[in-house]
Amino acid sequence: MPTPHYGQPRYRVIADELRQRIKGGVIPPGGLLPTESVLTAEFRASRGTIRQAIAVLRDEHLVVTEHGRGTYVNPHQHESRPGDGRETETRQRQVPADPEIAALFAVEAGTTLVEQQDVTRINGAVEAVVRAYRLRREKQ
Amino acid sequence: MPTPHYGQPRYRVIADELRQRIKGGVIPPGGLLPTESVLTAEFRASRGTIRQAIAVLRDEHLVVTEHGRGTYVNPHQHESRPGDGRETETRQRQVPADPEIAALFAVEAGTTLVEQQDVTRINGAVEAVVRAYRLRREKQ
DNA sequence: AGAAATTTGTCCGTATGTATC
DNA sequence: AGATACATACGGACAAATTTC
């Protein structure tokens, strides 16, 4: 909300939320964080504040940021036993919305959505496939 | 020259004046109050006094102050249940694997998978749809 | 291969919150 | 009361790296 009286600065609250998503696996190792613009919309905070929040996670070595690319969750967070390989492959693409998802977003079926797919493998075998859909960002 | 108002603290006099401007429509609902600096110059009072005056109006819910923005005249005097924030709805179901996912799991297309769908809403509007697919666990 | 759109990097200006002297 | 300093926060603008079309 516009004016949450603080016991804590906004950027720390946002950082905490993002850290929870990472630790909770909502954003897997190697996965891409939402862009600064998306986070701006989601948290209704200015870009500077979002960047400050991400800087916190970067200081914790929880994420790494690449110019023009985005911010990734550091895959080398906890190395497990050798041989017990857990790896995640991320891909982002644009897809037409199926009727069900279109209804959720309140758009026409076929509307272009952004799909981020994370494939997690354990010892080579696919363990889970996660697909996150979002509206493609218009000018803002 | 304005005679000093003894009998009433300065910040109350200023608060009264500002309240009159708001009630009188000089500053419309949703409108921005003059900045503290401007008010400081106008009333020839210290910033602390000005802030105290604004605090009075804030206590009356007549204005809302936003950090880094300014102080607005409250547009909704009577209703204030924004419902706030983010909520996630989770649903689990079984679905047949589409060819692409089937290939990832190395199973036949149409094989039953467990799909967990999380729908995140922000203020009612769908922000993201996340679908996680896993192989169905067989009983043992 | 080139143009347009995305996304992060950086800087400036303004405003409020808090603390100190 | 006043002055100053710093942290937090918003908004705009432009540059640089990358991806998409």
PDB file of C-alpha atoms (C1' of nucleotides) in Angstrom:
ATOM      1  CA  MET A   1       0.000   0.000   0.000  1.00  0.00           C
ATOM      2  CA  PRO A   2       1.050   3.546  -0.513  1.00  0.00           C
ATOM      3  CA  THR A   3       1.747   4.292   3.095  1.00  0.00           C
ATOM      4  CA  PRO A   4       2.651   1.297   5.156  1.00  0.00           C
ATOM      5  CA  HIS A   5       4.052   2.909   8.237  1.00  0.00           C
ATOM      6  CA  TYR A   6       7.298   1.382   8.773  1.00  0.00           C
ATOM      7  CA  GLY A   7       9.090  -0.444  11.368  1.00  0.00           C
ATOM      8  CA  GLN A   8      11.169  -1.423   8.401  1.00  0.00           C
ATOM      9  CA  PRO A   9      12.121   0.251   5.133  1.00  0.00           C
ATOM     10  CA  ARG A  10      10.284  -0.859   2.035  1.00  0.00           C
ATOM     11  CA  TYR A  11      13.341  -2.183   0.285  1.00  0.00           C
ATOM     12  CA  ARG A  12      14.017  -4.557   3.166  1.00  0.00           C
ATOM     13  CA  VAL A  13      10.469  -5.839   3.160  1.00  0.00           C
ATOM     14  CA  ILE A  14      10.728  -6.459  -0.562  1.00  0.00           C
ATOM     15  CA  ALA A  15      14.103  -8.118  -0.162  1.00  0.00           C
ATOM     16  CA  ASP A  16      12.641 -10.396   2.503  1.00  0.00           C
ATOM     17  CA  GLU A  17       9.772 -11.387   0.239  1.00  0.00           C
ATOM     18  CA  LEU A  18      12.086 -12.183  -2.648  1.00  0.00           C
ATOM     19  CA  ARG A  19      14.429 -14.108  -0.381  1.00  0.00           C
ATOM     20  CA  GLN A  20      11.491 -16.187   0.777  1.00  0.00           C
ATOM     21  CA  ARG A  21      10.560 -16.999  -2.790  1.00  0.00           C
ATOM     22  CA  ILE A  22      14.083 -18.091  -3.507  1.00  0.00           C
ATOM     23  CA  LYS A  23      14.518 -20.150  -0.358  1.00  0.00           C
ATOM     24  CA  GLY A  24      11.077 -21.607  -0.878  1.00  0.00           C
ATOM     25  CA  GLY A  25      11.931 -22.689  -4.379  1.00  0.00           C
ATOM     26  CA  VAL A  26       9.346 -20.523  -6.076  1.00  0.00           C
ATOM     27  CA  ILE A  27      12.300 -19.156  -7.984  1.00  0.00           C
ATOM     28  CA  PRO A  28      14.694 -22.073  -8.443  1.00  0.00           C
ATOM     29  CA  PRO A  29      18.509 -21.927  -8.516  1.00  0.00           C
ATOM     30  CA  GLY A  30      19.556 -20.584 -11.884  1.00  0.00           C
ATOM     31  CA  GLY A  31      16.115 -19.158 -12.374  1.00  0.00           C
ATOM     32  CA  LEU A  32      15.469 -15.615 -13.397  1.00  0.00           C
ATOM     33  CA  LEU A  33      13.984 -13.078 -11.041  1.00  0.00           C
ATOM     34  CA  PRO A  34      11.153 -10.964 -12.397  1.00  0.00           C
ATOM     35  CA  THR A  35      12.546  -7.880 -14.093  1.00  0.00           C
ATOM     36  CA  GLU A  36      12.883  -4.655 -12.208  1.00  0.00           C
ATOM     37  CA  SER A  37       9.904  -3.308 -14.119  1.00  0.00           C
ATOM     38  CA  VAL A  38       7.738  -6.269 -13.147  1.00  0.00           C
ATOM     39  CA  LEU A  39       8.770  -5.956  -9.528  1.00  0.00           C
ATOM     40  CA  THR A  40       8.035  -2.262  -9.726  1.00  0.00           C
ATOM     41  CA  ALA A  41       4.487  -3.063 -10.748  1.00  0.00           C
ATOM     42  CA  GLU A  42       4.083  -5.937  -8.337  1.00  0.00           C
ATOM     43  CA  PHE A  43       5.304  -4.131  -5.247  1.00  0.00           C
ATOM     44  CA  ARG A  44       4.192  -0.731  -6.409  1.00  0.00           C
ATOM     45  CA  ALA A  45       7.581   0.628  -5.531  1.00  0.00           C
ATOM     46  CA  SER A  46       9.923   2.797  -7.505  1.00  0.00           C
ATOM     47  CA  ARG A  47      12.683   1.246  -9.499  1.00  0.00           C
ATOM     48  CA  GLY A  48      15.262   2.633  -7.131  1.00  0.00           C
ATOM     49  CA  THR A  49      13.644   0.883  -4.232  1.00  0.00           C
ATOM     50  CA  ILE A  50      13.463  -2.392  -6.155  1.00  0.00           C
ATOM     51  CA  ARG A  51      17.095  -2.084  -7.088  1.00  0.00           C
ATOM     52  CA  GLN A  52      17.938  -1.456  -3.464  1.00  0.00           C
ATOM     53  CA  ALA A  53      16.102  -4.622  -2.483  1.00  0.00           C
ATOM     54  CA  ILE A  54      17.931  -6.657  -5.109  1.00  0.00           C
ATOM     55  CA  ALA A  55      21.198  -5.133  -3.946  1.00  0.00           C
ATOM     56  CA  VAL A  56      20.531  -6.636  -0.532  1.00  0.00           C
ATOM     57  CA  LEU A  57      20.207 -10.109  -2.037  1.00  0.00           C
ATOM     58  CA  ARG A  58      23.293  -9.480  -4.141  1.00  0.00           C
ATOM     59  CA  ASP A  59      25.249  -8.613  -1.031  1.00  0.00           C
ATOM     60  CA  GLU A  60      24.139 -11.936   0.377  1.00  0.00           C
ATOM     61  CA  HIS A  61      25.409 -13.630  -2.781  1.00  0.00           C
ATOM     62  CA  LEU A  62      21.937 -15.043  -3.161  1.00  0.00           C
ATOM     63  CA  VAL A  63      21.597 -13.654  -6.670  1.00  0.00           C
ATOM     64  CA  VAL A  64      23.805 -12.363  -9.458  1.00  0.00           C
ATOM     65  CA  THR A  65      22.852  -9.640 -11.885  1.00  0.00           C
ATOM     66  CA  GLU A  66      23.921  -9.352 -15.499  1.00  0.00           C
ATOM     67  CA  HIS A  67      23.649  -6.158 -17.488  1.00  0.00           C
ATOM     68  CA  GLY A  68      20.920  -6.416 -20.087  1.00  0.00           C
ATOM     69  CA  ARG A  69      20.043  -9.929 -18.983  1.00  0.00           C
ATOM     70  CA  GLY A  70      18.482  -9.910 -15.597  1.00  0.00           C
ATOM     71  CA  THR A  71      19.061 -11.193 -12.104  1.00  0.00           C
ATOM     72  CA  TYR A  72      19.594 -14.888 -11.550  1.00  0.00           C
ATOM     73  CA  VAL A  73      19.320 -16.966  -8.429  1.00  0.00           C
ATOM     74  CA  ASN A  74      22.821 -18.116  -7.582  1.00  0.00           C
ATOM     75  CA  PRO A  75      22.963 -21.821  -8.447  1.00  0.00           C
ATOM     76  CA  HIS A  76      25.910 -22.416  -6.154  1.00  0.00           C
ATOM     77  CA  GLN A  77      23.988 -21.844  -2.985  1.00  0.00           C
ATOM     78  CA  HIS A  78      24.222 -25.193  -1.319  1.00  0.00           C
ATOM     79  CA  GLU A  79      26.304 -27.836  -2.945  1.00  0.00           C
ATOM     80  CA  SER A  80      24.975 -31.188  -2.036  1.00  0.00           C
ATOM     81  CA  ARG A  81      26.701 -34.524  -2.147  1.00  0.00           C
ATOM     82  CA  PRO A  82      28.677 -35.110  -5.298  1.00  0.00           C
ATOM     83  CA  GLY A  83      26.709 -37.280  -7.654  1.00  0.00           C
ATOM     84  CA  ASP A  84      23.488 -35.958  -6.261  1.00  0.00           C
ATOM     85  CA  GLY A  85      23.165 -33.428  -9.011  1.00  0.00           C
ATOM     86  CA  ARG A  86      20.261 -31.092  -8.935  1.00  0.00           C
ATOM     87  CA  GLU A  87      20.195 -28.712 -11.818  1.00  0.00           C
ATOM     88  CA  THR A  88      17.657 -26.374 -13.263  1.00  0.00           C
ATOM     89  CA  GLU A  89      17.315 -25.223 -16.793  1.00  0.00           C
ATOM     90  CA  THR A  90      15.383 -22.050 -17.491  1.00  0.00           C
ATOM     91  CA  ARG A  91      13.791 -20.884 -20.666  1.00  0.00           C
ATOM     92  CA  GLN A  92      11.576 -17.945 -21.401  1.00  0.00           C
ATOM     93  CA  ARG A  93       9.300 -17.633 -24.403  1.00  0.00           C
ATOM     94  CA  GLN A  94       6.076 -16.115 -25.573  1.00  0.00           C
ATOM     95  CA  VAL A  95       3.047 -18.295 -25.973  1.00  0.00           C
ATOM     96  CA  PRO A  96      -0.629 -17.808 -26.744  1.00  0.00           C
ATOM     97  CA  ALA A  97      -2.870 -18.071 -23.705  1.00  0.00           C
ATOM     98  CA  ASP A  98      -4.978 -21.193 -23.491  1.00  0.00           C
ATOM     99  CA  PRO A  99      -8.644 -20.572 -22.676  1.00  0.00           C
ATOM    100  CA  GLU A 100      -8.267 -21.388 -19.004  1.00  0.00           C
ATOM    101  CA  ILE A 101      -5.371 -19.096 -18.312  1.00  0.00           C
ATOM    102  CA  ALA A 102      -6.852 -16.433 -20.540  1.00  0.00           C
ATOM    103  CA  ALA A 103      -9.921 -16.450 -18.327  1.00  0.00           C
ATOM    104  CA  LEU A 104      -7.777 -16.006 -15.230  1.00  0.00           C
ATOM    105  CA  PHE A 105      -5.981 -13.037 -16.695  1.00  0.00           C
ATOM    106  CA  ALA A 106      -9.234 -11.719 -18.107  1.00  0.00           C
ATOM    107  CA  VAL A 107      -7.891 -11.543 -21.631  1.00  0.00           C
ATOM    108  CA  GLU A 108      -8.892 -13.212 -24.887  1.00  0.00           C
ATOM    109  CA  ALA A 109      -7.704 -16.704 -25.530  1.00  0.00           C
ATOM    110  CA  GLY A 110      -4.663 -16.540 -27.736  1.00  0.00           C
ATOM    111  CA  THR A 111      -3.330 -13.390 -26.166  1.00  0.00           C
ATOM    112  CA  THR A 112       0.418 -13.512 -26.015  1.00  0.00           C
ATOM    113  CA  LEU A 113       1.756 -14.391 -22.588  1.00  0.00           C
ATOM    114  CA  VAL A 114       5.262 -14.689 -21.263  1.00  0.00           C
ATOM    115  CA  GLU A 115       6.035 -18.195 -20.146  1.00  0.00           C
ATOM    116  CA  GLN A 116       9.016 -18.986 -18.013  1.00  0.00           C
ATOM    117  CA  GLN A 117       9.755 -22.677 -17.836  1.00  0.00           C
ATOM    118  CA  ASP A 118      12.045 -24.176 -15.268  1.00  0.00           C
ATOM    119  CA  VAL A 119      13.039 -27.801 -15.670  1.00  0.00           C
ATOM    120  CA  THR A 120      14.590 -29.334 -12.593  1.00  0.00           C
ATOM    121  CA  ARG A 121      16.612 -32.493 -12.946  1.00  0.00           C
ATOM    122  CA  ILE A 122      17.919 -34.767 -10.252  1.00  0.00           C
ATOM    123  CA  ASN A 123      20.696 -36.991 -11.474  1.00  0.00           C
ATOM    124  CA  GLY A 124      19.602 -36.272 -14.985  1.00  0.00           C
ATOM    125  CA  ALA A 125      16.018 -37.346 -14.488  1.00  0.00           C
ATOM    126  CA  VAL A 126      13.429 -34.661 -14.761  1.00  0.00           C
ATOM    127  CA  GLU A 127      11.962 -34.047 -11.345  1.00  0.00           C
ATOM    128  CA  ALA A 128       9.605 -31.196 -12.049  1.00  0.00           C
ATOM    129  CA  VAL A 129       8.553 -28.793 -14.741  1.00  0.00           C
ATOM    130  CA  VAL A 130       7.363 -25.402 -13.611  1.00  0.00           C
ATOM    131  CA  ARG A 131       5.733 -22.971 -15.950  1.00  0.00           C
ATOM    132  CA  ALA A 132       5.024 -19.431 -14.845  1.00  0.00           C
ATOM    133  CA  TYR A 133       2.752 -17.280 -16.952  1.00  0.00           C
ATOM    134  CA  ARG A 134       2.544 -13.529 -16.876  1.00  0.00           C
ATOM    135  CA  LEU A 135       1.034 -10.856 -19.002  1.00  0.00           C
ATOM    136  CA  ARG A 136       3.467  -9.364 -21.428  1.00  0.00           C
ATOM    137  CA  ARG A 137       4.419  -5.979 -20.214  1.00  0.00           C
ATOM    138  CA  GLU A 138       3.121  -3.070 -22.170  1.00  0.00           C
ATOM    139  CA  LYS A 139       4.647   0.346 -22.096  1.00  0.00           C
ATOM    140  CA  GLN A 140       4.543   1.835 -18.647  1.00  0.00           C
TER     141      GLN A 140
ATOM    142  CA  MET B   1       0.616  41.954  10.381  1.00  0.00           C
ATOM    143  CA  PRO B   2      -1.058  38.932  11.857  1.00  0.00           C
ATOM    144  CA  THR B   3      -1.359  39.214  15.555  1.00  0.00           C
ATOM    145  CA  PRO B   4       0.153  36.287  17.391  1.00  0.00           C
ATOM    146  CA  HIS B   5      -2.537  33.969  18.502  1.00  0.00           C
ATOM    147  CA  TYR B   6      -2.018  33.542  22.164  1.00  0.00           C
ATOM    148  CA  GLY B   7      -4.264  31.023  23.800  1.00  0.00           C
ATOM    149  CA  GLN B   8      -3.787  28.577  20.972  1.00  0.00           C
ATOM    150  CA  PRO B   9      -0.604  26.896  19.822  1.00  0.00           C
ATOM    151  CA  ARG B  10       0.713  27.954  16.490  1.00  0.00           C
ATOM    152  CA  TYR B  11       0.449  24.507  14.916  1.00  0.00           C
ATOM    153  CA  ARG B  12      -3.283  24.427  15.665  1.00  0.00           C
ATOM    154  CA  VAL B  13      -3.827  27.771  14.002  1.00  0.00           C
ATOM    155  CA  ILE B  14      -2.020  26.515  10.945  1.00  0.00           C
ATOM    156  CA  ALA B  15      -3.935  23.232  10.988  1.00  0.00           C
ATOM    157  CA  ASP B  16      -7.210  25.144  11.140  1.00  0.00           C
ATOM    158  CA  GLU B  17      -6.227  27.271   8.180  1.00  0.00           C
ATOM    159  CA  LEU B  18      -5.265  24.235   6.116  1.00  0.00           C
ATOM    160  CA  ARG B  19      -8.448  22.410   7.104  1.00  0.00           C
ATOM    161  CA  GLN B  20     -10.453  25.365   5.928  1.00  0.00           C
ATOM    162  CA  ARG B  21      -8.739  25.280   2.561  1.00  0.00           C
ATOM    163  CA  ILE B  22      -9.512  21.587   2.209  1.00  0.00           C
ATOM    164  CA  LYS B  23     -13.123  21.840   3.307  1.00  0.00           C
ATOM    165  CA  GLY B  24     -13.535  24.896   1.124  1.00  0.00           C
ATOM    166  CA  GLY B  25     -12.235  23.042  -1.889  1.00  0.00           C
ATOM    167  CA  VAL B  26      -9.196  25.236  -2.362  1.00  0.00           C
ATOM    168  CA  ILE B  27      -7.281  21.997  -2.197  1.00  0.00           C
ATOM    169  CA  PRO B  28      -9.445  19.318  -3.868  1.00  0.00           C
ATOM    170  CA  PRO B  29      -9.699  15.656  -2.827  1.00  0.00           C
ATOM    171  CA  GLY B  30      -6.671  13.855  -4.151  1.00  0.00           C
ATOM    172  CA  GLY B  31      -4.886  17.155  -4.421  1.00  0.00           C
ATOM    173  CA  LEU B  32      -1.437  17.758  -3.053  1.00  0.00           C
ATOM    174  CA  LEU B  33      -0.792  20.040  -0.117  1.00  0.00           C
ATOM    175  CA  PRO B  34       1.990  22.574  -0.494  1.00  0.00           C
ATOM    176  CA  THR B  35       5.296  21.088   0.495  1.00  0.00           C
ATOM    177  CA  GLU B  36       6.630  21.555   3.966  1.00  0.00           C
ATOM    178  CA  SER B  37       9.147  24.021   2.636  1.00  0.00           C
ATOM    179  CA  VAL B  38       6.470  26.120   0.990  1.00  0.00           C
ATOM    180  CA  LEU B  39       4.318  26.060   4.105  1.00  0.00           C
ATOM    181  CA  THR B  40       7.351  26.976   6.148  1.00  0.00           C
ATOM    182  CA  ALA B  41       7.788  30.108   4.069  1.00  0.00           C
ATOM    183  CA  GLU B  42       4.087  30.907   3.945  1.00  0.00           C
ATOM    184  CA  PHE B  43       3.399  30.673   7.665  1.00  0.00           C
ATOM    185  CA  ARG B  44       6.861  31.710   8.720  1.00  0.00           C
ATOM    186  CA  ALA B  45       6.960  28.738  11.031  1.00  0.00           C
ATOM    187  CA  SER B  46       9.588  26.124  11.514  1.00  0.00           C
ATOM    188  CA  ARG B  47       9.392  22.872   9.688  1.00  0.00           C
ATOM    189  CA  GLY B  48       8.644  21.079  12.924  1.00  0.00           C
ATOM    190  CA  THR B  49       5.643  23.283  13.552  1.00  0.00           C
ATOM    191  CA  ILE B  50       4.377  22.709  10.028  1.00  0.00           C
ATOM    192  CA  ARG B  51       4.785  18.977  10.435  1.00  0.00           C
ATOM    193  CA  GLN B  52       2.896  19.124  13.673  1.00  0.00           C
ATOM    194  CA  ALA B  53       0.042  20.918  11.952  1.00  0.00           C
ATOM    195  CA  ILE B  54      -0.069  18.319   9.197  1.00  0.00           C
ATOM    196  CA  ALA B  55       0.015  15.581  11.816  1.00  0.00           C
ATOM    197  CA  VAL B  56      -3.224  16.994  13.193  1.00  0.00           C
ATOM    198  CA  LEU B  57      -4.928  16.653   9.822  1.00  0.00           C
ATOM    199  CA  ARG B  58      -3.460  13.194   9.443  1.00  0.00           C
ATOM    200  CA  ASP B  59      -4.952  12.152  12.744  1.00  0.00           C
ATOM    201  CA  GLU B  60      -8.307  13.336  11.435  1.00  0.00           C
ATOM    202  CA  HIS B  61      -7.752  11.184   8.348  1.00  0.00           C
ATOM    203  CA  LEU B  62      -8.262  14.313   6.346  1.00  0.00           C
ATOM    204  CA  VAL B  63      -4.961  13.887   4.569  1.00  0.00           C
ATOM    205  CA  VAL B  64      -2.605  11.062   3.756  1.00  0.00           C
ATOM    206  CA  THR B  65       1.118  11.532   3.694  1.00  0.00           C
ATOM    207  CA  GLU B  66       3.274   9.387   1.460  1.00  0.00           C
ATOM    208  CA  HIS B  67       6.965   9.096   2.043  1.00  0.00           C
ATOM    209  CA  GLY B  68       8.904  10.810  -0.695  1.00  0.00           C
ATOM    210  CA  ARG B  69       5.778  12.095  -2.349  1.00  0.00           C
ATOM    211  CA  GLY B  70       3.906  14.596  -0.311  1.00  0.00           C
ATOM    212  CA  THR B  71       0.668  15.003   1.594  1.00  0.00           C
ATOM    213  CA  TYR B  72      -2.583  14.393  -0.238  1.00  0.00           C
ATOM    214  CA  VAL B  73      -6.141  15.277   0.612  1.00  0.00           C
ATOM    215  CA  ASN B  74      -7.859  11.991   1.335  1.00  0.00           C
ATOM    216  CA  PRO B  75     -10.142  11.215  -1.622  1.00  0.00           C
ATOM    217  CA  HIS B  76     -12.244   8.593   0.140  1.00  0.00           C
ATOM    218  CA  GLN B  77     -13.362  10.089   3.381  1.00  0.00           C
ATOM    219  CA  HIS B  78     -15.685   7.288   4.301  1.00  0.00           C
ATOM    220  CA  GLU B  79     -14.501   4.039   2.825  1.00  0.00           C
ATOM    221  CA  SER B  80     -11.168   2.506   3.398  1.00  0.00           C
ATOM    222  CA  ARG B  81     -10.950  -1.229   3.003  1.00  0.00           C
ATOM    223  CA  PRO B  82      -8.447  -1.651   0.259  1.00  0.00           C
ATOM    224  CA  GLY B  83      -8.242  -5.348   0.983  1.00  0.00           C
ATOM    225  CA  ASP B  84      -4.551  -4.859   0.523  1.00  0.00           C
ATOM    226  CA  GLY B  85      -2.005  -7.078  -0.995  1.00  0.00           C
ATOM    227  CA  ARG B  86      -1.254 -10.330  -2.504  1.00  0.00           C
ATOM    228  CA  GLU B  87      -3.040 -13.612  -2.205  1.00  0.00           C
ATOM    229  CA  THR B  88      -2.326 -16.958  -3.710  1.00  0.00           C
ATOM    230  CA  GLU B  89      -4.809 -19.649  -4.549  1.00  0.00           C
ATOM    231  CA  THR B  90      -3.552 -23.187  -4.971  1.00  0.00           C
ATOM    232  CA  ARG B  91      -5.170 -26.091  -6.733  1.00  0.00           C
ATOM    233  CA  GLN B  92      -3.912 -29.552  -7.476  1.00  0.00           C
ATOM    234  CA  ARG B  93      -5.249 -31.836 -10.192  1.00  0.00           C
ATOM    235  CA  GLN B  94      -4.222 -34.566 -12.536  1.00  0.00           C
ATOM    236  CA  VAL B  95      -3.734 -33.837 -16.200  1.00  0.00           C
ATOM    237  CA  PRO B  96      -2.482 -35.677 -19.254  1.00  0.00           C
ATOM    238  CA  ALA B  97       1.036 -34.729 -20.296  1.00  0.00           C
ATOM    239  CA  ASP B  98       1.340 -32.647 -23.414  1.00  0.00           C
ATOM    240  CA  PRO B  99       3.976 -33.892 -25.893  1.00  0.00           C
ATOM    241  CA  GLU B 100       6.598 -31.417 -24.818  1.00  0.00           C
ATOM    242  CA  ILE B 101       6.415 -32.145 -21.133  1.00  0.00           C
ATOM    243  CA  ALA B 102       6.070 -35.844 -21.810  1.00  0.00           C
ATOM    244  CA  ALA B 103       9.368 -35.721 -23.653  1.00  0.00           C
ATOM    245  CA  LEU B 104      11.029 -34.038 -20.697  1.00  0.00           C
ATOM    246  CA  PHE B 105       9.793 -36.677 -18.300  1.00  0.00           C
ATOM    247  CA  ALA B 106      10.560 -39.387 -20.821  1.00  0.00           C
ATOM    248  CA  VAL B 107       7.048 -40.763 -20.724  1.00  0.00           C
ATOM    249  CA  GLU B 108       4.375 -41.166 -23.332  1.00  0.00           C
ATOM    250  CA  ALA B 109       2.256 -38.184 -24.235  1.00  0.00           C
ATOM    251  CA  GLY B 110      -0.997 -38.409 -22.339  1.00  0.00           C
ATOM    252  CA  THR B 111       0.557 -39.928 -19.261  1.00  0.00           C
ATOM    253  CA  THR B 112      -1.153 -38.630 -16.158  1.00  0.00           C
ATOM    254  CA  LEU B 113       0.800 -35.961 -14.337  1.00  0.00           C
ATOM    255  CA  VAL B 114       0.129 -34.071 -11.166  1.00  0.00           C
ATOM    256  CA  GLU B 115      -0.293 -30.393 -11.819  1.00  0.00           C
ATOM    257  CA  GLN B 116      -0.152 -27.864  -9.045  1.00  0.00           C
ATOM    258  CA  GLN B 117      -1.433 -24.500 -10.063  1.00  0.00           C
ATOM    259  CA  ASP B 118      -0.816 -21.325  -8.086  1.00  0.00           C
ATOM    260  CA  VAL B 119      -2.731 -18.230  -9.036  1.00  0.00           C
ATOM    261  CA  THR B 120      -1.365 -15.046  -7.523  1.00  0.00           C
ATOM    262  CA  ARG B 121      -3.642 -12.081  -7.358  1.00  0.00           C
ATOM    263  CA  ILE B 122      -2.767  -8.535  -6.452  1.00  0.00           C
ATOM    264  CA  ASN B 123      -5.752  -6.492  -5.440  1.00  0.00           C
ATOM    265  CA  GLY B 124      -7.912  -9.001  -7.246  1.00  0.00           C
ATOM    266  CA  ALA B 125      -6.084  -8.869 -10.549  1.00  0.00           C
ATOM    267  CA  VAL B 126      -4.219 -11.985 -11.597  1.00  0.00           C
ATOM    268  CA  GLU B 127      -0.524 -11.290 -11.539  1.00  0.00           C
ATOM    269  CA  ALA B 128       0.906 -14.673 -12.355  1.00  0.00           C
ATOM    270  CA  VAL B 129      -0.119 -18.264 -12.953  1.00  0.00           C
ATOM    271  CA  VAL B 130       2.402 -20.909 -12.040  1.00  0.00           C
ATOM    272  CA  ARG B 131       1.949 -24.537 -12.994  1.00  0.00           C
ATOM    273  CA  ALA B 132       4.241 -27.184 -11.586  1.00  0.00           C
ATOM    274  CA  TYR B 133       4.185 -30.640 -13.127  1.00  0.00           C
ATOM    275  CA  ARG B 134       5.427 -33.801 -11.493  1.00  0.00           C
ATOM    276  CA  LEU B 135       5.136 -37.491 -12.107  1.00  0.00           C
ATOM    277  CA  ARG B 136       2.379 -39.131 -10.149  1.00  0.00           C
ATOM    278  CA  ARG B 137       3.714 -41.158  -7.324  1.00  0.00           C
ATOM    279  CA  GLU B 138       2.736 -44.775  -7.506  1.00  0.00           C
ATOM    280  CA  LYS B 139       1.562 -46.560  -4.424  1.00  0.00           C
ATOM    281  CA  GLN B 140       3.883 -49.058  -2.933  1.00  0.00           C
TER     282      GLN B 140
ATOM    283  C1'  DA C   1      22.616  -8.157 -40.547  1.00  0.00           C
ATOM    284  C1'  DG C   2      19.915  -4.461 -38.825  1.00  0.00           C
ATOM    285  C1'  DA C   3      16.147  -2.260 -36.195  1.00  0.00           C
ATOM    286  C1'  DA C   4      13.316  -2.318 -32.272  1.00  0.00           C
ATOM    287  C1'  DA C   5      12.221  -3.740 -27.778  1.00  0.00           C
ATOM    288  C1'  DT C   6      13.965  -5.277 -23.117  1.00  0.00           C
ATOM    289  C1'  DT C   7      16.572  -4.912 -19.212  1.00  0.00           C
ATOM    290  C1'  DT C   8      20.066  -3.277 -16.201  1.00  0.00           C
ATOM    291  C1'  DG C   9      23.447   0.801 -14.995  1.00  0.00           C
ATOM    292  C1'  DT C  10      23.822   5.426 -13.661  1.00  0.00           C
ATOM    293  C1'  DC C  11      22.750  10.104 -12.486  1.00  0.00           C
ATOM    294  C1'  DC C  12      19.849  14.049 -11.178  1.00  0.00           C
ATOM    295  C1'  DG C  13      16.198  16.432  -8.602  1.00  0.00           C
ATOM    296  C1'  DT C  14      12.741  16.595  -5.111  1.00  0.00           C
ATOM    297  C1'  DA C  15      10.371  15.237  -0.816  1.00  0.00           C
ATOM    298  C1'  DT C  16       9.578  13.090   3.685  1.00  0.00           C
ATOM    299  C1'  DG C  17      11.335  10.540   8.141  1.00  0.00           C
ATOM    300  C1'  DT C  18      14.491  10.694  11.740  1.00  0.00           C
ATOM    301  C1'  DA C  19      18.205  12.214  14.525  1.00  0.00           C
ATOM    302  C1'  DT C  20      21.447  15.479  16.351  1.00  0.00           C
ATOM    303  C1'  DC C  21      23.230  19.892  17.791  1.00  0.00           C
TER     304       DC C  21
ATOM    305  C1'  DA D   1      13.121  27.118  17.026  1.00  0.00           C
ATOM    306  C1'  DG D   2      16.310  26.583  13.682  1.00  0.00           C
ATOM    307  C1'  DA D   3      19.893  24.353  11.059  1.00  0.00           C
ATOM    308  C1'  DT D   4      22.065  20.508   9.349  1.00  0.00           C
ATOM    309  C1'  DA D   5      22.894  15.716   8.053  1.00  0.00           C
ATOM    310  C1'  DC D   6      21.642  11.243   6.575  1.00  0.00           C
ATOM    311  C1'  DA D   7      18.406   7.444   5.150  1.00  0.00           C
ATOM    312  C1'  DT D   8      14.446   6.373   2.589  1.00  0.00           C
ATOM    313  C1'  DA D   9      11.548   6.958  -1.445  1.00  0.00           C
ATOM    314  C1'  DC D  10       9.664   8.592  -5.884  1.00  0.00           C
ATOM    315  C1'  DG D  11      10.183  10.095 -10.741  1.00  0.00           C
ATOM    316  C1'  DG D  12      12.496  11.105 -14.931  1.00  0.00           C
ATOM    317  C1'  DA D  13      16.220  10.717 -18.226  1.00  0.00           C
ATOM    318  C1'  DC D  14      19.814   8.663 -20.772  1.00  0.00           C
ATOM    319  C1'  DA D  15      23.414   5.039 -21.639  1.00  0.00           C
ATOM    320  C1'  DA D  16      24.937   0.252 -22.253  1.00  0.00           C
ATOM    321  C1'  DA D  17      24.222  -4.720 -22.837  1.00  0.00           C
ATOM    322  C1'  DT D  18      21.235  -8.078 -24.535  1.00  0.00           C
ATOM    323  C1'  DT D  19      17.394 -10.212 -26.817  1.00  0.00           C
ATOM    324  C1'  DT D  20      13.714 -10.324 -30.074  1.00  0.00           C
ATOM    325  C1'  DC D  21      11.729  -9.537 -34.494  1.00  0.00           C
TER     326       DC D  21
END
